[in-house]
mmCIF file of C-alpha atoms and ligand atoms in Angstrom:
data_model
loop_
_atom_site.group_PDB
_atom_site.id
_atom_site.type_symbol
_atom_site.label_atom_id
_atom_site.label_comp_id
_atom_site.label_asym_id
_atom_site.label_seq_id
_atom_site.Cartn_x
_atom_site.Cartn_y
_atom_site.Cartn_z
ATOM 1 C CA MET A 1 131.453 78.807 -41.010
ATOM 2 C CA LEU A 2 128.870 80.430 -38.771
ATOM 3 C CA ASN A 3 125.230 80.218 -39.643
ATOM 4 C CA PRO A 4 124.481 83.685 -41.171
ATOM 5 C CA GLU A 5 121.043 83.763 -39.522
ATOM 6 C CA VAL A 6 121.409 83.289 -35.795
ATOM 7 C CA TYR A 7 118.148 82.837 -33.881
ATOM 8 C CA ILE A 8 118.486 83.457 -30.147
ATOM 9 C CA LEU A 9 115.750 82.795 -27.589
ATOM 10 C CA ALA A 10 116.431 85.055 -24.608
ATOM 11 C CA VAL A 11 114.996 84.633 -21.116
ATOM 12 C CA GLU A 12 115.040 87.294 -18.376
ATOM 13 C CA SER A 13 113.775 86.598 -14.847
ATOM 14 C CA SER A 14 116.104 88.512 -12.518
ATOM 15 C CA CYS A 15 113.496 90.428 -10.524
ATOM 16 C CA ASP A 16 109.730 90.712 -10.925
ATOM 17 C CA ASP A 17 109.247 90.645 -14.711
ATOM 18 C CA THR A 18 109.125 87.373 -16.635
ATOM 19 C CA ALA A 19 110.383 88.145 -20.121
ATOM 20 C CA ALA A 20 111.281 86.291 -23.308
ATOM 21 C CA ALA A 21 112.437 87.522 -26.696
ATOM 22 C CA VAL A 22 113.504 86.055 -30.019
ATOM 23 C CA LEU A 23 116.220 87.767 -32.036
ATOM 24 C CA CYS A 24 117.443 87.092 -35.559
ATOM 25 C CA ASN A 25 121.044 88.328 -35.403
ATOM 26 C CA ASP A 26 120.787 91.841 -33.902
ATOM 27 C CA LYS A 27 117.106 92.372 -34.825
ATOM 28 C CA VAL A 28 114.268 91.763 -32.382
ATOM 29 C CA LEU A 29 111.508 89.519 -33.750
ATOM 30 C CA SER A 30 109.501 89.433 -30.515
ATOM 31 C CA ASN A 31 109.825 90.900 -27.029
ATOM 32 C CA VAL A 32 107.263 89.697 -24.462
ATOM 33 C CA VAL A 33 107.088 90.808 -20.816
ATOM 34 C CA ALA A 34 104.695 89.606 -18.106
ATOM 35 C CA ASN A 35 104.678 92.113 -15.238
ATOM 36 C CA GLN A 36 103.898 90.775 -11.788
ATOM 37 C CA LEU A 37 101.243 93.092 -10.391
ATOM 38 C CA ILE A 38 101.024 91.027 -7.191
ATOM 39 C CA HIS A 39 103.864 93.088 -5.610
ATOM 40 C CA ASN A 40 102.065 96.434 -5.890
ATOM 41 C CA GLN A 41 99.891 95.714 -2.841
ATOM 42 C CA TYR A 42 103.023 95.041 -0.717
ATOM 43 C CA GLY A 43 104.822 98.278 -1.681
ATOM 44 C CA GLY A 44 107.827 96.424 -3.110
ATOM 45 C CA VAL A 45 108.973 93.157 -4.658
ATOM 46 C CA VAL A 46 108.387 90.116 -2.406
ATOM 47 C CA PRO A 47 111.103 87.615 -3.504
ATOM 48 C CA GLU A 48 109.128 84.462 -2.653
ATOM 49 C CA LEU A 49 106.074 85.667 -4.603
ATOM 50 C CA ALA A 50 108.302 86.713 -7.515
ATOM 51 C CA SER A 51 109.762 83.207 -7.950
ATOM 52 C CA ARG A 52 106.303 81.617 -7.759
ATOM 53 C CA ALA A 53 104.934 84.009 -10.388
ATOM 54 C CA HIS A 54 107.956 83.339 -12.658
ATOM 55 C CA GLN A 55 107.131 79.639 -12.490
ATOM 56 C CA GLN A 56 103.577 80.296 -13.590
ATOM 57 C CA ASN A 57 104.535 82.781 -16.312
ATOM 58 C CA ILE A 58 107.636 81.314 -17.894
ATOM 59 C CA VAL A 59 106.063 78.713 -20.197
ATOM 60 C CA PRO A 60 103.301 80.995 -21.580
ATOM 61 C CA VAL A 61 105.746 83.904 -22.002
ATOM 62 C CA ILE A 62 108.280 81.797 -23.940
ATOM 63 C CA ASP A 63 105.494 80.284 -25.992
ATOM 64 C CA ALA A 64 104.169 83.771 -26.831
ATOM 65 C CA ALA A 65 107.659 85.006 -27.803
ATOM 66 C CA LEU A 66 108.187 82.079 -30.202
ATOM 67 C CA LYS A 67 104.702 82.459 -31.708
ATOM 68 C CA LYS A 68 105.050 86.243 -32.180
ATOM 69 C CA ALA A 69 108.425 85.726 -33.852
ATOM 70 C CA ASN A 70 106.911 82.973 -35.990
ATOM 71 C CA ILE A 71 109.843 80.722 -35.119
ATOM 72 C CA GLN A 72 109.741 77.002 -34.326
ATOM 73 C CA LYS A 73 111.909 75.993 -31.372
ATOM 74 C CA GLU A 74 113.838 73.634 -33.703
ATOM 75 C CA GLN A 75 115.056 76.722 -35.633
ATOM 76 C CA LEU A 76 116.767 78.231 -32.555
ATOM 77 C CA SER A 77 120.565 78.567 -32.643
ATOM 78 C CA ALA A 78 121.025 79.102 -28.869
ATOM 79 C CA ILE A 79 119.299 80.081 -25.620
ATOM 80 C CA ALA A 80 120.529 83.064 -23.618
ATOM 81 C CA PHE A 81 119.439 83.639 -20.024
ATOM 82 C CA THR A 82 120.110 86.129 -17.229
ATOM 83 C CA GLN A 83 122.747 84.685 -14.906
ATOM 84 C CA GLY A 84 122.621 87.659 -12.476
ATOM 85 C CA PRO A 85 122.606 89.977 -10.671
ATOM 86 C CA GLY A 86 119.122 89.613 -9.228
ATOM 87 C CA LEU A 87 116.961 87.704 -6.759
ATOM 88 C CA MET A 88 118.246 84.139 -6.489
ATOM 89 C CA GLY A 89 114.802 82.498 -6.484
ATOM 90 C CA SER A 90 113.822 84.473 -9.590
ATOM 91 C CA LEU A 91 117.089 83.818 -11.436
ATOM 92 C CA LEU A 92 116.815 80.070 -10.770
ATOM 93 C CA VAL A 93 113.492 79.818 -12.615
ATOM 94 C CA GLY A 94 114.921 81.345 -15.815
ATOM 95 C CA SER A 95 118.239 79.504 -15.652
ATOM 96 C CA SER A 96 116.713 76.072 -14.922
ATOM 97 C CA PHE A 97 114.217 76.484 -17.722
ATOM 98 C CA SER A 98 116.891 77.644 -20.188
ATOM 99 C CA LYS A 99 119.258 74.815 -19.264
ATOM 100 C CA SER A 100 116.558 72.179 -19.761
ATOM 101 C CA MET A 101 115.385 73.635 -23.064
ATOM 102 C CA ALA A 102 118.945 73.988 -24.447
ATOM 103 C CA LEU A 103 119.705 70.395 -23.411
ATOM 104 C CA ALA A 104 116.486 69.078 -24.947
ATOM 105 C CA LEU A 105 117.134 70.906 -28.231
ATOM 106 C CA GLY A 106 120.872 70.154 -28.223
ATOM 107 C CA ILE A 107 121.800 73.825 -28.738
ATOM 108 C CA PRO A 108 124.293 76.102 -26.919
ATOM 109 C CA LEU A 109 123.469 77.856 -23.648
ATOM 110 C CA ILE A 110 124.633 81.450 -23.070
ATOM 111 C CA ALA A 111 124.828 83.205 -19.673
ATOM 112 C CA VAL A 112 124.208 86.967 -19.660
ATOM 113 C CA ASN A 113 124.977 89.650 -17.075
ATOM 114 C CA HIS A 114 121.807 91.739 -16.591
ATOM 115 C CA MET A 115 123.692 95.024 -16.113
ATOM 116 C CA GLN A 116 125.819 94.461 -19.216
ATOM 117 C CA ALA A 117 122.568 93.798 -21.054
ATOM 118 C CA HIS A 118 121.091 97.159 -19.965
ATOM 119 C CA ILE A 119 124.184 98.776 -21.544
ATOM 120 C CA LEU A 120 124.373 96.650 -24.694
ATOM 121 C CA ALA A 121 120.639 97.127 -25.406
ATOM 122 C CA HIS A 122 121.913 100.085 -27.470
ATOM 123 C CA PHE A 123 123.244 97.614 -30.044
ATOM 124 C CA ILE A 124 119.805 96.228 -30.933
ATOM 125 C CA ASP A 125 119.296 97.078 -34.592
ATOM 126 C CA GLU A 126 116.343 99.482 -34.841
ATOM 127 C CA GLU A 127 115.455 101.793 -37.661
ATOM 128 C CA GLY A 128 116.199 105.408 -36.806
ATOM 129 C CA TYR A 129 118.400 104.600 -33.808
ATOM 130 C CA ASP A 130 122.163 105.262 -33.919
ATOM 131 C CA LYS A 131 124.477 102.918 -32.046
ATOM 132 C CA PRO A 132 127.232 104.323 -29.811
ATOM 133 C CA GLU A 133 130.868 103.889 -30.832
ATOM 134 C CA PHE A 134 133.458 102.533 -28.414
ATOM 135 C CA PRO A 135 134.546 103.902 -26.031
ATOM 136 C CA PHE A 136 131.422 105.461 -24.518
ATOM 137 C CA LEU A 137 130.071 106.183 -21.049
ATOM 138 C CA ALA A 138 126.965 104.353 -19.852
ATOM 139 C CA LEU A 139 124.771 105.598 -17.031
ATOM 140 C CA THR A 140 122.872 102.569 -15.767
ATOM 141 C CA ILE A 141 120.025 103.587 -13.519
ATOM 142 C CA SER A 142 117.573 101.024 -12.200
ATOM 143 C CA GLY A 143 115.815 99.864 -9.054
ATOM 144 C CA GLY A 144 118.946 98.024 -7.954
ATOM 145 C CA HIS A 145 121.835 99.924 -9.543
ATOM 146 C CA THR A 146 123.268 103.344 -10.232
ATOM 147 C CA GLN A 147 126.543 103.189 -12.118
ATOM 148 C CA ILE A 148 128.675 105.143 -14.530
ATOM 149 C CA VAL A 149 130.482 102.625 -16.712
ATOM 150 C CA LYS A 150 133.311 103.203 -19.173
ATOM 151 C CA VAL A 151 132.494 100.849 -22.037
ATOM 152 C CA ASN A 152 135.644 100.071 -24.030
ATOM 153 C CA ASN A 153 134.160 97.185 -25.991
ATOM 154 C CA PHE A 154 131.264 94.711 -25.846
ATOM 155 C CA PHE A 155 132.749 92.818 -22.910
ATOM 156 C CA ASP A 156 135.393 95.250 -21.681
ATOM 157 C CA MET A 157 133.660 97.565 -19.215
ATOM 158 C CA THR A 158 134.865 99.379 -16.081
ATOM 159 C CA ILE A 159 132.610 100.813 -13.379
ATOM 160 C CA ILE A 160 133.997 104.297 -12.665
ATOM 161 C CA GLY A 161 131.195 105.480 -10.348
ATOM 162 C CA LYS A 162 128.465 103.823 -8.299
ATOM 163 C CA THR A 163 126.002 104.461 -5.512
ATOM 164 C CA THR A 164 127.221 104.102 -1.970
ATOM 165 C CA ASP A 165 123.703 103.414 -0.652
ATOM 166 C CA ASP A 166 120.290 103.501 -2.429
ATOM 167 C CA ALA A 167 119.926 103.112 -6.186
ATOM 168 C CA VAL A 168 118.288 105.980 -8.056
ATOM 169 C CA GLY A 169 115.170 103.826 -8.700
ATOM 170 C CA GLU A 170 114.877 103.344 -4.929
ATOM 171 C CA ALA A 171 115.171 107.111 -4.464
ATOM 172 C CA PHE A 172 112.155 107.514 -6.759
ATOM 173 C CA ASP A 173 110.196 104.624 -5.232
ATOM 174 C CA LYS A 174 110.923 105.451 -1.572
ATOM 175 C CA THR A 175 110.117 109.148 -1.914
ATOM 176 C CA ALA A 176 106.954 108.217 -3.837
ATOM 177 C CA LYS A 177 105.995 106.044 -0.851
ATOM 178 C CA ILE A 178 106.455 109.036 1.484
ATOM 179 C CA LEU A 179 103.997 110.895 -0.757
ATOM 180 C CA GLY A 180 101.496 108.029 -0.491
ATOM 181 C CA LEU A 181 101.956 106.940 -4.124
ATOM 182 C CA PRO A 182 101.698 103.193 -4.853
ATOM 183 C CA TYR A 183 104.679 100.997 -5.824
ATOM 184 C CA PRO A 184 106.518 101.335 -8.149
ATOM 185 C CA GLY A 185 106.445 105.087 -7.616
ATOM 186 C CA GLY A 186 109.031 106.136 -10.233
ATOM 187 C CA PRO A 187 106.638 106.336 -13.195
ATOM 188 C CA LEU A 188 104.043 108.197 -11.069
ATOM 189 C CA VAL A 189 106.562 110.777 -9.847
ATOM 190 C CA ASP A 190 107.489 111.259 -13.517
ATOM 191 C CA LYS A 191 103.843 111.691 -14.546
ATOM 192 C CA ASN A 192 103.072 114.251 -11.802
ATOM 193 C CA ALA A 193 106.398 116.040 -12.356
ATOM 194 C CA GLN A 194 105.426 116.841 -15.932
ATOM 195 C CA LEU A 195 102.663 119.104 -14.552
ATOM 196 C CA GLY A 196 104.713 120.762 -11.800
ATOM 197 C CA ASN A 197 107.320 123.456 -11.193
ATOM 198 C CA PRO A 198 110.775 121.853 -10.738
ATOM 199 C CA LYS A 199 112.042 124.873 -8.780
ATOM 200 C CA ALA A 200 109.073 125.029 -6.351
ATOM 201 C CA PHE A 201 110.988 123.381 -3.496
ATOM 202 C CA ALA A 202 114.757 123.096 -3.094
ATOM 203 C CA PHE A 203 116.420 119.960 -1.706
ATOM 204 C CA THR A 204 120.102 119.824 -0.832
ATOM 205 C CA LYS A 205 122.240 117.645 -3.072
ATOM 206 C CA PRO A 206 124.527 115.132 -1.312
ATOM 207 C CA LYS A 207 128.261 115.794 -1.235
ATOM 208 C CA VAL A 208 129.932 112.568 -2.333
ATOM 209 C CA PRO A 209 133.526 112.569 -3.545
ATOM 210 C CA GLY A 210 134.498 111.492 -7.066
ATOM 211 C CA LEU A 211 132.029 109.819 -9.377
ATOM 212 C CA ASP A 212 130.097 107.958 -6.664
ATOM 213 C CA PHE A 213 126.489 108.693 -5.756
ATOM 214 C CA SER A 214 124.378 108.741 -2.591
ATOM 215 C CA PHE A 215 120.596 108.923 -2.472
ATOM 216 C CA SER A 216 119.626 107.945 1.082
ATOM 217 C CA GLY A 217 120.172 111.486 2.453
ATOM 218 C CA LEU A 218 117.816 112.939 -0.148
ATOM 219 C CA LYS A 219 115.103 110.479 0.874
ATOM 220 C CA THR A 220 115.493 111.504 4.557
ATOM 221 C CA ALA A 221 115.516 115.218 3.663
ATOM 222 C CA ILE A 222 112.262 114.774 1.725
ATOM 223 C CA LEU A 223 110.697 112.820 4.606
ATOM 224 C CA TYR A 224 111.507 115.610 7.118
ATOM 225 C CA PHE A 225 110.363 118.310 4.682
ATOM 226 C CA ILE A 226 107.004 116.595 4.150
ATOM 227 C CA GLN A 227 106.498 115.971 7.889
ATOM 228 C CA LYS A 228 107.210 119.651 8.634
ATOM 229 C CA GLU A 229 104.921 120.960 5.902
ATOM 230 C CA LYS A 230 102.114 118.570 6.901
ATOM 231 C CA GLN A 231 102.203 119.943 10.450
ATOM 232 C CA LYS A 232 101.445 123.383 9.001
ATOM 233 C CA ASN A 233 98.957 122.131 6.415
ATOM 234 C CA PRO A 234 97.583 118.545 6.574
ATOM 235 C CA ASN A 235 96.642 118.778 2.864
ATOM 236 C CA PHE A 236 100.124 119.866 1.815
ATOM 237 C CA ILE A 237 100.820 116.753 -0.303
ATOM 238 C CA ASP A 238 97.485 116.771 -2.118
ATOM 239 C CA GLU A 239 97.650 120.480 -2.843
ATOM 240 C CA ASN A 240 101.250 120.411 -4.094
ATOM 241 C CA ILE A 241 101.796 116.900 -5.483
ATOM 242 C CA ASN A 242 102.893 118.050 -8.946
ATOM 243 C CA ASP A 243 105.344 120.650 -7.631
ATOM 244 C CA ILE A 244 106.748 118.218 -5.037
ATOM 245 C CA CYS A 245 107.299 115.499 -7.672
ATOM 246 C CA ALA A 246 108.806 117.988 -10.141
ATOM 247 C CA SER A 247 111.216 119.292 -7.470
ATOM 248 C CA ILE A 248 112.278 115.779 -6.375
ATOM 249 C CA GLN A 249 112.810 114.698 -9.983
ATOM 250 C CA TYR A 250 114.744 117.891 -10.749
ATOM 251 C CA THR A 251 117.076 117.276 -7.789
ATOM 252 C CA ILE A 252 117.682 113.637 -8.786
ATOM 253 C CA ILE A 253 118.449 114.663 -12.383
ATOM 254 C CA GLU A 254 120.842 117.375 -11.151
ATOM 255 C CA ILE A 255 122.694 114.779 -9.038
ATOM 256 C CA LEU A 256 123.028 112.457 -12.052
ATOM 257 C CA MET A 257 124.040 115.256 -14.434
ATOM 258 C CA ASP A 258 126.695 116.668 -12.055
ATOM 259 C CA LYS A 259 128.421 113.268 -11.966
ATOM 260 C CA LEU A 260 128.070 112.723 -15.706
ATOM 261 C CA LYS A 261 129.687 116.101 -16.394
ATOM 262 C CA MET A 262 132.517 115.132 -14.048
ATOM 263 C CA ALA A 263 132.916 111.738 -15.789
ATOM 264 C CA VAL A 264 133.109 113.422 -19.217
ATOM 265 C CA LYS A 265 135.764 115.799 -17.878
ATOM 266 C CA GLU A 266 137.806 112.955 -16.361
ATOM 267 C CA THR A 267 137.645 110.582 -19.339
ATOM 268 C CA GLY A 268 137.349 113.009 -22.258
ATOM 269 C CA ILE A 269 134.536 110.773 -23.601
ATOM 270 C CA LYS A 270 131.500 112.709 -24.822
ATOM 271 C CA GLN A 271 129.273 109.833 -25.922
ATOM 272 C CA ILE A 272 126.747 109.012 -23.191
ATOM 273 C CA ALA A 273 124.291 106.116 -23.278
ATOM 274 C CA ILE A 274 121.649 105.525 -20.612
ATOM 275 C CA GLY A 275 120.016 102.263 -19.624
ATOM 276 C CA GLY A 276 117.941 100.652 -16.859
ATOM 277 C CA GLY A 277 114.372 101.215 -15.721
ATOM 278 C CA VAL A 278 114.886 104.817 -14.594
ATOM 279 C CA SER A 279 116.044 105.798 -18.087
ATOM 280 C CA ALA A 280 112.325 105.639 -18.968
ATOM 281 C CA ASN A 281 112.035 108.917 -17.014
ATOM 282 C CA SER A 282 110.923 111.733 -19.300
ATOM 283 C CA GLY A 283 112.902 114.397 -17.404
ATOM 284 C CA ILE A 284 116.132 112.418 -17.715
ATOM 285 C CA ARG A 285 115.500 111.721 -21.386
ATOM 286 C CA ASN A 286 114.846 115.421 -22.125
ATOM 287 C CA THR A 287 117.807 116.642 -20.075
ATOM 288 C CA LEU A 288 120.161 114.301 -21.917
ATOM 289 C CA LYS A 289 118.866 115.402 -25.295
ATOM 290 C CA GLU A 290 119.365 119.048 -24.239
ATOM 291 C CA ALA A 291 122.934 118.189 -23.175
ATOM 292 C CA GLU A 292 123.765 117.465 -26.829
ATOM 293 C CA GLN A 293 123.343 121.174 -27.632
ATOM 294 C CA LYS A 294 124.532 122.486 -24.297
ATOM 295 C CA TYR A 295 127.745 120.479 -23.850
ATOM 296 C CA GLY A 296 128.381 119.032 -27.319
ATOM 297 C CA TRP A 297 127.690 115.458 -26.133
ATOM 298 C CA LYS A 298 126.224 112.709 -28.272
ATOM 299 C CA THR A 299 123.599 110.944 -26.186
ATOM 300 C CA PHE A 300 121.909 107.575 -26.679
ATOM 301 C CA VAL A 301 118.502 106.991 -25.181
ATOM 302 C CA PRO A 302 117.021 103.547 -25.834
ATOM 303 C CA LYS A 303 113.515 102.860 -27.061
ATOM 304 C CA PHE A 304 111.086 102.827 -24.144
ATOM 305 C CA GLU A 305 110.577 99.025 -24.216
ATOM 306 C CA TYR A 306 114.342 98.423 -23.903
ATOM 307 C CA THR A 307 114.724 100.571 -20.769
ATOM 308 C CA THR A 308 112.823 98.620 -18.100
ATOM 309 C CA ASP A 309 113.648 94.926 -17.683
ATOM 310 C CA ASN A 310 113.176 93.020 -20.933
ATOM 311 C CA ALA A 311 114.606 89.970 -22.678
ATOM 312 C CA ALA A 312 115.545 91.669 -25.979
ATOM 313 C CA MET A 313 118.553 93.176 -24.191
ATOM 314 C CA ILE A 314 119.532 89.688 -22.968
ATOM 315 C CA GLY A 315 119.192 88.489 -26.569
ATOM 316 C CA ILE A 316 121.567 91.103 -28.010
ATOM 317 C CA VAL A 317 124.275 90.089 -25.529
ATOM 318 C CA GLY A 318 123.463 86.455 -26.368
ATOM 319 C CA TYR A 319 124.033 87.232 -30.038
ATOM 320 C CA GLN A 320 127.436 88.852 -29.360
ATOM 321 C CA LYS A 321 128.464 85.876 -27.202
ATOM 322 C CA PHE A 322 127.225 83.473 -29.881
ATOM 323 C CA LEU A 323 129.517 85.144 -32.421
ATOM 324 C CA SER A 324 132.492 84.552 -30.137
ATOM 325 C CA GLN A 325 131.237 81.026 -29.223
ATOM 326 C CA ASN A 326 131.120 82.007 -25.550
ATOM 327 C CA PHE A 327 128.935 79.127 -24.327
ATOM 328 C CA GLU A 328 128.226 77.503 -20.946
ATOM 329 C CA ASN A 329 127.519 73.932 -19.967
ATOM 330 C CA ALA A 330 124.639 72.809 -17.739
ATOM 331 C CA SER A 331 126.703 73.277 -14.557
ATOM 332 C CA VAL A 332 126.649 77.087 -14.909
ATOM 333 C CA VAL A 333 125.204 78.694 -11.750
ATOM 334 C CA SER A 334 123.016 81.737 -11.150
ATOM 335 C CA LYS A 335 124.653 84.586 -9.248
ATOM 336 C CA ALA A 336 122.681 87.055 -7.129
ATOM 337 C CA ARG A 337 125.666 89.423 -7.212
ATOM 338 C CA ILE A 338 128.100 89.762 -10.090
ATOM 339 C CA GLN A 339 130.223 92.539 -11.485
ATOM 340 C CA PHE A 340 131.175 92.680 -15.138
HETATM 341 O O1 KG4 B 401 115.568 98.149 -14.648
HETATM 342 P P1 KG4 B 401 114.292 97.975 -13.886
HETATM 343 O O2 KG4 B 401 113.039 97.660 -14.677
HETATM 344 O O3 KG4 B 401 114.434 96.862 -12.796
HETATM 345 C C1 KG4 B 401 115.592 96.704 -12.044
HETATM 346 O O4 KG4 B 401 116.517 96.016 -12.540
HETATM 347 O O5 KG4 B 401 115.628 97.341 -10.960
HETATM 348 O O6 KG4 B 401 114.064 99.316 -13.034
HETATM 349 C C2 KG4 B 401 112.952 99.497 -12.206
HETATM 350 C C3 KG4 B 401 113.010 100.904 -11.585
HETATM 351 C C4 KG4 B 401 111.969 101.139 -10.501
HETATM 352 O O7 KG4 B 401 112.611 101.742 -9.387
HETATM 353 C C5 KG4 B 401 110.993 102.115 -11.167
HETATM 354 O O8 KG4 B 401 110.330 102.985 -10.249
HETATM 355 C C6 KG4 B 401 111.925 102.888 -12.059
HETATM 356 O O9 KG4 B 401 112.782 101.881 -12.604
HETATM 357 N N1 KG4 B 401 111.218 103.592 -13.140
HETATM 358 C C7 KG4 B 401 111.155 104.942 -13.224
HETATM 359 C C8 KG4 B 401 110.360 105.230 -14.367
HETATM 360 N N2 KG4 B 401 109.975 104.045 -14.938
HETATM 361 C C9 KG4 B 401 110.521 103.048 -14.169
HETATM 362 N N3 KG4 B 401 111.681 105.895 -12.441
HETATM 363 C C10 KG4 B 401 111.446 107.178 -12.792
HETATM 364 N N4 KG4 B 401 110.697 107.545 -13.863
HETATM 365 C C11 KG4 B 401 110.147 106.615 -14.672
HETATM 366 N N5 KG4 B 401 109.407 106.980 -15.735
HETATM 367 ZN ZN1 ZN B 402 117.171 95.967 -14.792
#
């Protein structure tokens, strides 16, 4: 018989956020994230600095997660950690810590795929939030990934579309950099866009066959556009920042929506769930909600704290794997690149 109350400690350290969460079954008791601000001054994540910061943060973050959940480590049923994809030096900190703690406590160890976790975050039990039914389509949009995934079941997923170059988060961050906005630029583009006219400037959408995406051409087009306009008016960016951000965001959303519409047509599936850091974007969230009326879709937009990297999403996958006794031994290795 399984223990009816499963307590999972989840650890996420794939990139530049050190995160820990405690779940009781599918409910989140605590969800703690330490952001690494050190990278902002370098305009992007510096892998070596990320692993060092994880080492400093991991003990206090796990301690805080246990305290907030009011759970003693002896009560834990298992430890779930991010196996990949991500930066190897960052992943190693979380996996080594989780292995040691699971060994010391004599409890099972569970390896979690970060991208699966962004998708399965929708199964965290939250009041007022519906869960998708299988099969559904997931649009995972982050700083490292842009994918459309057909989700048949918890661990039966097929990538049906992906980026051929930059991820959508990079498109936001790199164009923000062109505009002189600090890293990470995505949230700032979003903030300025809310005050601007999305049709002020038109950018050409890339022509990519099928359900795949491309964002590097858009970045170049924006760079040339800005250079040209600045030659005419050196204050062009300052005077038009809101309209520029709104137009860039509008174009990115159009690119995503065109492919989603195509994916719905191809699969006949009208349930769409979004996940990953970029799903925090207010324009994307609004457009998806509007699509419910416009196209008869049912859309699932996670709570803000479950969009950017967090450990609660690792915990919900950990819980599902616990139920099927899908455990690892201490020889499990971190993987910088993994598919589903
Ligand atoms: O999932 P995530 O936290 O980390 C990765 O696994 O990459 O995603 C981070 C990305 C960054 O590119 C960041 O600029 C973007 O998510 N992002 C946003 C917003 N909030 C975060 N992009 C657009 N609008 C936002 N509000
Ligand atoms: Zn992520």
